[in-house]
Coordinates of C-alpha atoms and ligand atoms in Angstrom, one line a residue:
X1 CA 0.0 0.0 0.0
X2 CA 1.3 3.6 -0.7
X3 CA 2.0 5.9 1.9
X4 CA -0.9 8.1 0.7
X5 CA -3.3 5.2 0.8
X6 CA -2.3 4.4 4.3
X7 CA -2.8 7.9 5.3
X8 CA -6.3 7.9 3.9
X9 CA -7.2 4.7 5.9
X10 CA -5.9 6.2 9.1
X11 CA -8.0 9.4 8.4
X12 CA -11.0 7.3 7.6
X13 CA -10.6 5.5 10.9
X14 CA -10.4 8.8 12.7
X15 CA -13.6 9.9 11.1
X16 CA -15.3 6.7 12.1
X17 CA -14.2 7.3 15.8
X18 CA -15.5 10.9 15.6
X19 CA -18.9 9.7 14.2
X20 CA -19.4 7.4 17.1
X21 CA -17.6 9.4 19.7
X22 CA -20.5 9.7 22.2
X23 CA -21.0 5.9 22.4
X24 CA -17.3 5.2 22.5
X25 CA -16.9 7.7 25.4
X26 CA -19.8 5.9 27.2
X27 CA -17.9 2.6 26.7
X28 CA -14.7 4.0 28.0
X29 CA -16.3 5.7 31.0
X30 CA -18.1 2.4 31.9
X31 CA -14.9 0.3 31.5
X32 CA -12.6 2.6 33.5
X33 CA -15.0 4.5 35.8
X34 CA -13.7 7.9 34.6
X35 CA -16.1 10.9 34.4
X36 CA -17.9 11.2 31.1
X37 CA -16.3 14.6 30.5
X38 CA -12.9 13.0 30.6
X39 CA -13.9 10.0 28.6
X40 CA -15.2 12.4 25.8
X41 CA -11.8 14.1 25.8
X42 CA -10.1 10.8 25.5
X43 CA -12.1 9.7 22.4
X44 CA -11.5 13.1 20.8
X45 CA -7.9 12.6 21.4
X46 CA -8.1 9.0 19.9
X47 CA -9.6 10.4 16.8
X48 CA -7.0 13.1 16.6
X49 CA -4.2 10.6 16.7
X50 CA -5.6 8.9 13.6
X51 CA -6.1 12.4 11.9
X52 CA -2.5 13.5 12.8
X53 CA -0.7 10.4 11.8
X54 CA -3.0 10.0 8.7
X55 CA -1.7 13.3 7.6
X56 CA 1.9 12.4 8.4
X57 CA 2.0 9.0 6.6
X58 CA 3.2 10.4 3.2
X59 CA 5.4 13.2 4.8
X60 CA 8.1 11.0 6.1
X61 CA 10.9 11.0 3.6
X62 CA 14.6 10.3 3.5
X63 CA 17.5 12.4 2.4
X64 CA 20.4 12.5 0.0
X65 CA 23.9 12.6 1.6
X66 CA 27.0 14.2 0.0
X67 CA 29.6 11.4 -0.3
X68 CA 32.6 10.5 -2.5
X69 CA 32.9 11.5 -6.1
X70 CA 31.0 9.1 -8.3
X71 CA 28.4 8.1 -5.7
X72 CA 24.8 8.8 -5.1
X73 CA 23.6 8.1 -1.5
X74 CA 20.1 8.3 -0.3
X75 CA 18.2 7.2 2.8
X76 CA 14.7 5.6 2.9
X77 CA 12.4 4.9 5.7
X78 CA 10.9 1.5 5.8
X79 CA 8.5 -0.2 8.1
X80 CA 10.0 -2.5 10.9
X81 CA 7.5 -5.2 10.2
X82 CA 5.2 -6.4 12.9
X83 CA 5.0 -4.1 16.0
X84 CA 3.8 -5.2 19.5
X85 CA 1.9 -2.8 21.8
X86 CA 1.3 -3.5 25.4
X87 CA -1.0 -0.9 26.7
X88 CA -2.4 -0.1 30.3
X89 CA -5.8 0.4 31.7
X90 CA -5.7 4.1 32.5
X91 CA -6.3 5.6 29.2
X92 CA -7.0 2.5 26.9
X93 CA -8.4 4.6 24.1
X94 CA -5.7 7.2 24.0
X95 CA -2.8 4.7 24.6
X96 CA -4.1 2.7 21.5
X97 CA -4.1 5.8 19.3
X98 CA -0.8 7.0 20.6
X99 CA 1.1 3.8 19.9
X100 CA -0.9 2.2 17.0
X101 CA -1.6 5.2 14.7
X102 CA 2.1 6.0 14.1
X103 CA 3.1 2.4 13.7
X104 CA 0.4 1.9 11.1
X105 CA 1.4 5.2 9.3
X106 CA 4.9 4.0 8.5
X107 CA 3.5 0.7 7.3
X108 CA 3.9 -1.8 10.1
X109 CA 1.3 -4.4 11.1
X110 CA 0.4 -4.3 14.7
X111 CA -0.5 -6.6 17.6
X112 CA -2.1 -4.8 20.6
X113 CA -2.4 -6.4 24.1
X114 CA -4.7 -4.3 26.0
X115 CA -4.9 -4.4 29.9
X116 CA -7.1 -7.0 31.6
X117 CA -8.9 -4.2 33.6
X118 CA -10.0 -2.2 30.5
X119 CA -10.0 -3.5 27.0
X120 CA -13.5 -2.7 25.6
X121 CA -12.6 0.3 23.5
X122 CA -9.5 -1.4 22.1
X123 CA -11.6 -4.4 21.0
X124 CA -14.1 -2.0 19.5
X125 CA -11.3 -0.3 17.6
X126 CA -10.5 -3.5 16.1
X127 CA -14.0 -3.8 14.6
X128 CA -13.6 -0.2 13.3
X129 CA -10.3 -0.9 11.8
X130 CA -11.8 -3.7 9.7
X131 CA -14.8 -1.4 8.7
X132 CA -12.4 1.3 7.7
X133 CA -10.8 -1.1 5.3
X134 CA -7.4 -2.1 6.9
X135 CA -6.3 -5.3 5.3
X136 CA -6.9 -8.4 7.5
X137 CA -4.0 -9.0 9.9
X138 CA -2.8 -5.4 10.0
X139 CA -4.5 -4.4 13.3
X140 CA -4.7 -7.2 15.7
X141 CA -6.2 -6.7 19.3
X142 CA -5.4 -9.7 21.6
X143 CA -6.6 -9.3 25.1
X144 CA -5.3 -11.6 27.8
X145 CA -3.5 -11.6 31.1
X146 CA -0.2 -9.8 31.3
X147 CA 1.9 -12.7 32.4
X148 CA 0.3 -14.8 29.7
X149 CA -0.6 -12.8 26.5
X150 CA 1.6 -9.8 27.4
X151 CA 4.7 -12.0 28.1
X152 CA 4.1 -14.1 25.0
X153 CA 3.8 -11.1 22.8
X154 CA 6.9 -9.4 24.2
X155 CA 8.9 -12.7 23.7
X156 CA 7.5 -13.6 20.2
X157 CA 10.0 -14.2 17.5
X158 CA 7.7 -12.6 14.9
X159 CA 7.6 -9.3 16.6
X160 CA 10.1 -6.6 15.3
X161 CA 9.5 -3.9 17.9
X162 CA 7.7 -3.7 21.2
X163 CA 6.1 -0.6 22.8
X164 CA 5.1 -0.9 26.4
X165 CA 3.5 1.5 28.8
X166 CA 2.9 0.4 32.5
X167 CA 4.8 -0.2 35.5
X168 CA 8.6 -0.2 35.9
X169 CA 8.7 -3.8 37.0
X170 CA 6.8 -5.1 34.0
X171 CA 8.8 -2.7 31.8
X172 CA 12.1 -4.5 32.9
X173 CA 10.6 -7.9 31.9
X174 CA 9.5 -6.5 28.4
X175 CA 12.8 -5.0 27.7
X176 CA 14.6 -8.1 28.7
X177 CA 12.4 -10.1 26.3
X178 CA 13.0 -7.6 23.6
X179 CA 16.8 -7.9 24.2
X180 CA 16.7 -11.7 23.8
X181 CA 15.1 -11.2 20.4
X182 CA 17.5 -8.2 19.6
X183 CA 14.6 -5.9 18.8
X184 CA 13.9 -2.2 19.7
X185 CA 11.6 -1.3 22.5
X186 CA 9.9 1.9 23.8
X187 CA 9.2 2.1 27.6
X188 CA 6.9 4.5 29.2
X189 CA 6.9 3.8 32.9
X190 CA 5.2 6.7 34.8
X191 CA 6.7 9.5 36.9
X192 CA 6.6 11.7 39.9
X193 CA 6.2 14.8 38.0
X194 CA 6.8 18.2 39.7
X195 CA 5.1 21.6 39.3
X196 CA 7.6 24.2 40.5
X197 CA 5.8 27.3 41.7
X198 CA 7.9 30.5 42.2
X199 CA 6.6 33.5 44.2
X200 CA 6.4 35.6 41.1
X201 CA 4.0 33.3 39.3
X202 CA 0.4 33.8 38.4
X203 CA -0.7 32.0 41.5
X204 CA -4.4 31.6 40.7
X205 CA -3.4 29.9 37.4
X206 CA -0.8 27.8 39.2
X207 CA -3.4 26.6 41.9
X208 CA -5.8 25.5 39.2
X209 CA -3.2 23.6 37.4
X210 CA -1.8 22.0 40.4
X211 CA -5.2 20.7 41.6
X212 CA -6.3 19.7 38.1
X213 CA -3.0 17.7 37.2
X214 CA -3.3 15.4 40.3
X215 CA -7.1 14.7 40.1
X216 CA -7.3 14.0 36.3
X217 CA -8.3 10.5 35.9
X218 CA -8.2 10.1 39.7
X219 CA -4.4 10.5 39.6
X220 CA -4.0 7.4 37.5
X221 CA -2.0 9.3 34.9
X222 CA 1.7 8.6 34.1
X223 CA 2.3 12.3 33.8
X224 CA 0.1 13.4 36.8
X225 CA 1.5 16.4 38.5
X226 CA 2.0 14.6 41.8
X227 CA 4.5 16.9 43.4
X228 CA 3.8 20.6 44.1
X229 CA 7.2 22.4 44.8
X230 CA 6.4 25.7 46.3
X231 CA 8.7 28.7 47.0
X232 CA 9.0 29.0 50.8
X233 CA 7.9 32.7 51.0
X234 CA 4.5 31.9 49.4
X235 CA 4.1 28.4 51.1
X236 CA 1.4 29.5 53.6
X237 CA -0.7 31.5 51.1
X238 CA -0.4 28.8 48.3
X239 CA -1.0 25.8 50.6
X240 CA -4.0 27.5 52.1
X241 CA -5.6 27.9 48.6
X242 CA -4.7 24.3 47.7
X243 CA -6.3 23.1 51.0
X244 CA -9.5 25.1 50.3
X245 CA -9.7 23.6 46.8
X246 CA -9.0 20.0 47.9
X247 CA -11.7 20.2 50.5
X248 CA -14.3 20.9 47.9
X249 CA -13.3 17.9 45.5
X250 CA -15.9 15.3 45.1
X251 CA -15.5 11.8 43.7
X252 CA -18.5 10.2 42.0
X253 CA -19.6 7.7 39.3
X254 CA -19.0 8.4 35.5
X255 CA -22.5 9.6 35.0
X256 CA -22.3 12.1 37.9
X257 CA -19.3 13.7 36.1
X258 CA -17.7 15.1 39.2
X259 CA -14.2 16.1 39.8
X260 CA -13.0 12.5 39.6
X261 CA -14.3 8.9 39.4
X262 CA -13.4 5.8 41.3
X263 CA -10.0 4.2 40.6
X264 CA -9.7 1.2 38.3
X265 CA -9.9 -1.7 40.8
X266 CA -9.9 -2.9 44.4
X267 CA -6.3 -3.7 44.0
X268 CA -5.4 -0.2 42.9
X269 CA -7.3 1.4 45.7
X270 CA -5.6 -0.9 48.2
X271 CA -2.3 0.2 46.8
X272 CA -3.2 3.9 47.1
X273 CA -4.7 3.5 50.5
X274 CA -1.4 2.0 51.5
X275 CA 0.6 5.0 50.4
X276 CA -1.8 7.2 52.4
X277 CA -1.6 5.3 55.6
X278 CA 2.1 4.9 55.4
X279 CA 2.6 8.6 54.9
X280 CA 0.2 9.4 57.9
X281 CA 2.0 6.7 60.0
X282 CA 5.4 8.4 59.2
X283 CA 4.0 11.6 60.5
X284 CA 3.6 13.5 57.2
X285 CA 0.7 16.0 57.7
X286 CA -2.4 15.2 55.6
X287 CA -3.5 18.9 54.9
X288 CA -6.9 18.1 53.3
X289 CA -9.0 15.4 51.8
X290 CA -11.9 15.6 49.3
X291 CA -14.9 13.6 49.7
X292 CA -17.0 10.8 48.1
X293 CA -20.2 12.4 46.9
X294 CA -23.6 11.4 48.4
X295 CA -25.5 8.9 46.4
X296 CA -22.6 7.1 44.7
X297 CA -23.5 3.5 43.8
X298 CA -22.3 1.1 46.4
X299 CA -19.1 -0.9 46.0
X300 CA -17.1 1.6 44.0
X301 CA -13.4 2.0 44.5
X302 CA -13.5 5.7 45.4
X303 CA -10.4 7.4 46.9
X304 CA -11.0 11.0 48.1
X305 CA -8.1 13.3 47.0
X306 CA -5.4 13.9 49.5
X307 CA -2.7 16.5 49.9
X308 CA 0.3 15.9 52.1
X309 CA 2.9 18.5 53.2
X310 CA 5.3 19.6 53.9
X311 CA 6.6 16.2 52.9
X312 CA 10.1 15.3 53.8
X313 CA 12.4 15.2 50.8
X314 CA 13.3 11.6 51.3
X315 CA 9.9 10.3 52.1
X316 CA 8.1 7.7 50.2
X317 CA 5.1 10.1 49.4
X318 CA 7.6 12.6 47.9
X319 CA 9.6 10.2 45.9
X320 CA 7.4 7.2 44.7
X321 CA 4.6 7.0 42.2
X322 CA 1.3 6.6 44.0
X323 CA -0.9 6.4 40.8
X324 CA -3.8 7.9 42.7
X325 CA -5.2 11.3 43.7
X326 CA -2.5 12.1 46.2
X327 CA -0.4 15.2 46.0
X328 CA 2.9 15.7 47.8
X329 CA 3.8 19.4 48.6
X330 CA 7.3 20.4 49.3
X331 CA 8.8 23.9 50.0
X332 CA 12.0 25.1 48.3
X333 CA 14.2 28.2 48.8
X334 CA 15.6 29.5 45.6
X335 CA 16.2 28.6 41.9
X336 CA 19.1 26.2 42.6
X337 CA 17.1 24.5 45.3
X338 CA 14.0 24.1 43.1
X339 CA 16.1 22.4 40.4
X340 CA 17.7 20.0 42.8
X341 CA 14.3 19.1 44.3
X342 CA 12.6 18.8 40.8
X343 CA 15.4 16.3 39.9
X344 CA 15.4 14.5 43.2
X345 CA 13.4 11.4 42.2
X346 CA 14.4 8.4 40.1
X347 CA 11.7 9.5 37.6
X348 CA 11.9 12.0 34.8
X349 CA 8.8 12.4 32.7
X350 CA 7.0 15.8 32.8
X351 CA 7.5 19.1 34.7
X352 CA 5.6 22.4 35.1
X353 CA 7.5 25.7 35.9
X354 CA 5.5 28.6 37.0
X355 CA 7.2 32.1 37.1
X356 CA 6.6 35.5 35.9
X357 CA 10.3 35.9 35.0
X358 CA 10.8 34.4 31.4
X359 CA 14.5 34.0 31.9
X360 CA 14.2 32.1 35.1
X361 CA 11.4 29.9 33.8
X362 CA 13.6 28.9 30.7
X363 CA 16.8 28.3 32.9
X364 CA 14.8 26.0 35.2
X365 CA 13.0 24.2 32.2
X366 CA 16.5 23.5 30.6
X367 CA 17.9 22.1 33.9
X368 CA 15.1 19.7 34.8
X369 CA 15.8 16.1 33.5
X370 CA 12.4 15.2 32.0
X371 CA 11.0 14.5 28.5
X372 CA 8.6 17.5 28.6
X373 CA 8.5 20.7 30.4
X374 CA 5.6 23.2 30.5
X375 CA 6.1 26.8 31.4
X376 CA 3.1 28.5 33.0
X377 CA 0.9 25.6 32.2
X378 CA 0.7 21.9 32.5
X379 CA -0.3 19.2 30.1
X380 CA -0.8 15.8 31.7
X381 CA -1.3 13.7 28.6
X382 CA -2.1 16.6 26.4
X383 CA -0.8 17.5 23.0
X384 CA -0.8 14.8 20.2
X385 CA 1.7 17.0 18.3
X386 CA 4.2 17.1 21.1
X387 CA 7.0 14.5 21.5
X388 CA 6.5 12.8 24.8
X389 CA 8.6 10.3 26.8
X390 CA 10.8 9.6 29.8
X391 CA 14.2 10.0 31.0
X392 CA 15.7 8.0 34.0
X393 CA 13.3 5.4 35.4
X394 CA 10.3 7.0 33.5
X395 CA 11.6 5.0 30.4
X396 CA 12.9 5.8 27.0
X397 CA 11.8 6.4 23.4
X398 CA 9.6 9.1 22.2
X399 CA 5.9 8.8 21.4
X400 CA 3.5 11.5 20.0
X401 CA 4.5 14.1 17.5
X402 CA 6.3 13.4 14.3
X403 CA 9.2 11.9 16.3
X404 CA 7.2 8.9 17.2
X405 CA 7.4 7.7 13.6
X406 CA 11.2 7.5 13.7
X407 CA 11.2 4.9 16.5
X408 CA 8.7 2.8 14.5
X409 CA 10.6 2.7 11.2
X410 CA 14.0 1.6 10.0
X411 CA 16.3 3.8 8.1
X412 CA 18.1 2.2 5.1
X413 CA 21.0 3.9 3.4
X414 CA 21.3 3.1 -0.3
X415 CA 24.8 3.8 -1.8
X416 CA 25.1 3.8 -5.6
X417 CA 28.3 3.9 -7.4
X418 CA 27.6 5.5 -10.7
X419 CA 31.2 6.5 -11.7
Ligands
NAD1 P1 1.3 -3.4 34.6 O1 2.6 -3.0 34.1 O2 1.2 -4.7 35.3 O3 0.4 -3.5 33.3 C1 0.4 -2.8 32.1 C2 0.3 -3.7 31.0 O4 1.3 -4.7 31.0 C3 -1.1 -4.6 30.9 O5 -1.6 -4.7 29.7 C4 -0.7 -5.8 31.5 O6 -1.5 -6.9 31.2 C5 0.7 -6.0 31.0 N1 1.5 -7.0 31.6 C6 1.5 -7.3 33.0 N2 2.5 -8.3 33.2 C7 3.1 -8.5 32.1 C8 4.2 -9.4 31.7 N3 4.7 -10.2 32.7 N4 4.7 -9.3 30.4 C9 4.0 -8.5 29.6 N5 3.1 -7.7 29.8 C10 2.6 -7.7 31.1 O7 0.6 -2.3 35.4 P2 -0.6 -2.5 36.4 O8 -0.6 -3.7 37.3 O9 -1.8 -2.5 35.6 O10 -0.5 -1.2 37.4 C11 0.6 -1.2 38.3 C12 1.3 0.1 38.4 O11 1.9 0.3 37.1 C13 0.4 1.3 38.7 O12 0.1 1.4 40.0 C14 1.2 2.3 38.1 O13 2.2 2.9 39.1 C15 1.9 1.7 36.9 N6 1.2 2.1 35.7 C16 1.7 3.1 34.9 C17 1.1 3.4 33.8 C18 1.7 4.5 32.9 O14 0.8 5.2 32.2 N7 3.0 4.7 32.9 C19 0.0 2.8 33.4 C20 -0.6 1.8 34.2 C21 0.0 1.5 35.4

């Protein structure tokens, strides 16, 4: 198939998704528990991935390279072959679009292993791909347990690349399996992303952003803003505002469309509750908690949002990924201290820098070791056009944007001696 034809198919699939956006959003909300508002945004992003990479498919081209006299050298991008995609339960729709659309755009066939806790939209997407006219075998959705179907996919000799999003522990297993087969792999393993708030920032905008970045998807977001680093001279004022906001947050069912939904499973709730009780036991002050709304259906896995602070710099709550609506707040003294603190975990995914001083914001943005930095804003999961990925324990490889295409394709150099 030509690149243009591939692009058209991707675009067509994007339109099919748009046409059925409301029913897909309802399915995503039902499967994951997220509020409808968020699910609608996820489906819009899913459609946008196919639109973006549909447009990109016939714009990825090689170069000619000056070489010796009598030679013509050019490079061409080729598909890798079959790419495997192990995706998590937090954003099943978005994750599928993010990883599969660029793989298809460059001409690969794909095998997707959705998470056992949320696979309904990925399965539906398999049907849509067939309807859009993708040839049989090009889009394969294979649900199953991680240790069974996921491990089998990662270790399969027929796979030419594997992309994984999930926990660092499973990431190690997937990368080891990829190494045995000498294939490439992209790992996206979460984070402990800071928002750094200087005293000269627009504090109202910063407060909104700090709250939203940790409650989005009940904190189950790899790029959640889970650390608020606050300059010491505005600590009292800023924290008072956060406390007021946290106290008003409400968790409810998807249809209630409140600030956040339940978390994905009893297992996930137990894990988050464990972080909360260990932080409390260690004497870290819990400054505020939200509430579960009246009238939620019984049996849901609700976790009222919590803010802890000042969290000691070496405490678990300040360093480890909770993957729930739990914010750790820490004070810092000056620019150097802010950078040290922002870089003070094993992770390096996203950061936000809030300052009215453009020079300072840029200096700090350049010194934080993460894949994406937002200045006077924060984009947990946002921006299909923006290259995204980790440093340190957050993983490696880049997804989103045009750059994603390069990881999913092989560059071939053709050297012609013409005399
Ligand atoms: P996980 O890593 O176990 O699961 C992610 C995906 O990997 C799922 O599709 C799962 O079936 C698959 N998988 C599990 N074991 C596998 C194996 N041995 N081989 C191949 N694939 C396997 O994540 P989880 O248990 O769903 O969540 C645990 C923690 O992981 C969370 O609390 C969170 O910290 C982190 N997480 C991060 C992200 C992210 O976006 N970075 C997403 C989900 C979970």
